[in-house]
Amino acid sequence: MAETDENASGPAGPIAPGTDPLGDPFLRTRIALPTRPATYLRRQRLIRHLDQALRTPLTLVNGAAGAGKTLLTADWAAGLRQPVAWLTAEAGDLSPGMFWAYLLQALRACGAPLSGAVGIPAEAAQVPRKLLTTLAAGLSERDRPVIVVLDEYDRVTDPEIAQQLEYVLHHSGQGMRLVIVTRTEPLLPLHRYRAAGQLTEIRAAELAFTPEEAVALLDLHGLSLPLHAGRALVDRTGGWAAGLRLSALAARDSADPEVYLKEFEAGHSTVADFLLAEVHKRQTQETQDLLLRVSVLERFCPGLANALTRRTDAETILVKLHRENAFVEHLGHSWYRLHPLFGEILRAHLQVCLPGIEPELHRRAAQWLRRSGSLTETLAHGAASGNWGFTAGALVDDLAIGQLFTGLRSDGLDQLFSGMEPAATGPAPELVRAARDLSRYNTERGLFHLHHAKERLSSDAPDTAAAQLSCALLEALAARLTGSPERAENAAAAADRLQREVPGHLLDKHPEFNALLLTHLGSTLLWAGRFEDARAALTTVTGSHGGSSTALPRQEAMGYLALIDYLNGWIGRAERKALAGAAEAERSGLPQPSASSIGLLVLAAVAVDRDELGRAQALLDETARLPSAVHDPVTAAGRAIAKDLLLLVRGNARAAVEARDPAVSAAVASPWAAGHEAVVASAAHLAEGRPERAAEVLQDVSGDQPACAVEAARMLLAAGRPGAALGLLDSIRTGARTGPAVTVRAALARAQAAEGAGDTAAARRLVEQALLDARRERLRRPFLDARPWIRPLLSTEPLHELAADWLTPGPSRRGGPTATDVPPPPLVAEKLSGRERDVLERLARMMSTEEIAADLYVSVNTVKTHLKSVYRKLAVSRRNEAVRRARELGLV
């Protein structure tokens, strides 16, 4: 039969009924299940996890203050059928006798039968071994285990109690299930239980609320918020239960709860009061000081924390804070971070406790981080300290100035240095100013600052190689923007020399440097018409490594190589390179505003050659929204070519002449750009009835530029100068570098001249060869431009057969509809995947992105990724264009 408190006794004699070893009455609040508030949210996923405690001897619920540990465990315990002994530990439980007296009282209170031999400890300081043995033996005989919950166990710090508890747990066998609710790691051999599969663990990450749970909790507080608002609040609070509840209580008094929860000042809220009282003020003075100082950091390690405190005890403190779940999260490799809301509150508290110290803390952090090699954090803290000379110097000395141009980090760096004060002087600040101006295509201001940077650099001073190398990179960019090949080659030569003077690890660390340098050089050589030299530089860029850091230069280099192929007449190769460049940017996650427009312009020009005019216009419209659409001479000329081709096809030659961009100028003339301009001017004169003037403007076009020469020959034929046209065609230097777009046009020009001279047989042979060459590339535009003289030839055999189905309609079936004079739809450049076709089909049904995601059981981001790929493969930029083109291709 069980013995009650009324007749218990211990080794020292009888104990007053209902009292502890000190003679005080037992506090029933310590052995009763805590009451759950009306706004408590039951989270079934955690209840299901806690049910595993019924099958393992030991369960640990470990989390920070306010994580919801106690209420969760109490809610679970209240739903159990077997007895639950609940004990809430207190700071006074420092002695074994007191601890076990209360635990035995909790066991009796829940109805667990105990042998009368167990008794109650008579002394607060000790517990007889016999009591523990008798208790364990009695529990081991039970058919159903008793659940023992020790709440706030982190207050129990006596190792002797932990040893006694583990002894009883071990020898109780299946008669006891121990659940420990704590902020810290208990002094129990958890590793043994874990290895044996006898430990159930619920820790901070699992205790954190999900966005869906946060919305449900807010609803219990009378706040109806959308899921995105719940997600934002969880991001800010880290899913911390107390933070969510306190925020909800405060938001109920707000006129706009959603706005309040998004913008409330954490440092001046009930959340701050809770954390400062429950976490911060419970620490020693040294720990409080460390927490305040590291609050200015996104992450920290002991060495960095010591640099801010000017002490050497950070490692011990941080390990202790993490073990105590004091809102210090371990990131691995001795790095830590503060819980986001706790950090926000501490920063506000720092301004009160140590006003004006933040710049100094940022300065110390920047100096330590620079020595450790962490550039991104060095720059952030350097900027926050207001020491712009140091910050710009860190960027330049690391040879990282190219990151202002590489897409992924350029916006962040540009914004960081936007606050640089005019008073910041020296080579590094001037170089950063020059880079920011040149990145915006403000060549005049960029060169102004670059000149000042050079003046401040001493050629014989040590440690200036990185700065001088940065100068060379910016010189190459300036040469690209001003169309100056000599300047670009001088900058490249200087860079080659200077690279021998900088540490090799810097160049390995920043592969974007050489990729940018060679892209600038290749663009400038391309402008000068030195195609093979440009190809060599640009091909090196496309083969460079570096992942996302070189993605933008690789994309631009592919675009420039595509332009070279296009100017040489290889439109299929040009299209493939341009599409490959777009895919490169997409794979690397480049933000669209950073993308290069040259590849899109090449695709537009190819679309005109294939008589896909709607597609060409869409691509031109897309490039107009990109920042690189103007100011770079090569890109400006590429845009002029694509735009002019479209205008000429539509019969508006004068508009092409008037559309010249006066803002773009270059140090040297580009032979291919000048040749194209002459052809457009000639077309305008012909359209306005001035054949003499049309022939005159073509005098400087030579066979050195085959693409321009064949177009000029066509203009000369139209102007009534067949002899001049043939002479120009004879001067073209043909070879392996000349592709079908050139050879087809040249053959058609000769055929026109032969037809005009009455040699129909020669004209037919030339047209036949042109059809054979054009068929592979679907090159329609040259034949359409040759109307009306070529139409009779195309109606004869075998020319009609060669042109059927891709240039002219095929023979109609008997009794079928008559074919119209509309060319067949263009081919898709790259095959769509099955999932991309699924997305496209739903797009054609006017479904939104969210509806497509729900229908396909994928995320919205996945649908967006597929859409980007579909747009690229179809060479379009909008939904309606994708649907229209897909219907043209028979894909939907």
PDB file of C-alpha atoms in Angstrom, residues 768 771-772 775 793-811:
ATOM      1  CA  GLU A 768      19.694  27.888-107.606  1.00  0.00           C
ATOM      2  CA  LEU A 771      18.500  28.689-102.649  1.00  0.00           C
ATOM      3  CA  LEU A 772      20.670  25.724-101.701  1.00  0.00           C
ATOM      4  CA  ARG A 775      17.635  26.700 -97.174  1.00  0.00           C
ATOM      5  CA  LEU A 793      12.582  32.497-111.888  1.00  0.00           C
ATOM      6  CA  LEU A 794      11.205  30.962-108.698  1.00  0.00           C
ATOM      7  CA  SER A 795       8.144  29.690-110.595  1.00  0.00           C
ATOM      8  CA  THR A 796      10.322  27.483-112.829  1.00  0.00           C
ATOM      9  CA  GLU A 797      11.699  24.025-112.119  1.00  0.00           C
ATOM     10  CA  PRO A 798      13.894  23.086-110.289  1.00  0.00           C
ATOM     11  CA  LEU A 799      13.896  26.465-108.451  1.00  0.00           C
ATOM     12  CA  HIS A 800      10.246  26.121-107.466  1.00  0.00           C
ATOM     13  CA  GLU A 801      10.957  22.773-105.806  1.00  0.00           C
ATOM     14  CA  LEU A 802      13.989  24.164-103.949  1.00  0.00           C
ATOM     15  CA  ALA A 803      11.932  27.070-102.607  1.00  0.00           C
ATOM     16  CA  ALA A 804       8.824  25.072-101.706  1.00  0.00           C
ATOM     17  CA  ASP A 805       7.660  24.880 -98.086  1.00  0.00           C
ATOM     18  CA  TRP A 806      10.228  27.267 -96.601  1.00  0.00           C
ATOM     19  CA  LEU A 807      10.313  30.239 -98.971  1.00  0.00           C
ATOM     20  CA  THR A 808       7.235  29.741-101.148  1.00  0.00           C
ATOM     21  CA  PRO A 809       4.119  27.637-100.535  1.00  0.00           C
ATOM     22  CA  GLY A 810       4.310  23.965-101.458  1.00  0.00           C
ATOM     23  CA  PRO A 811       1.937  22.426-104.013  1.00  0.00           C
TER      24      PRO A 811
END
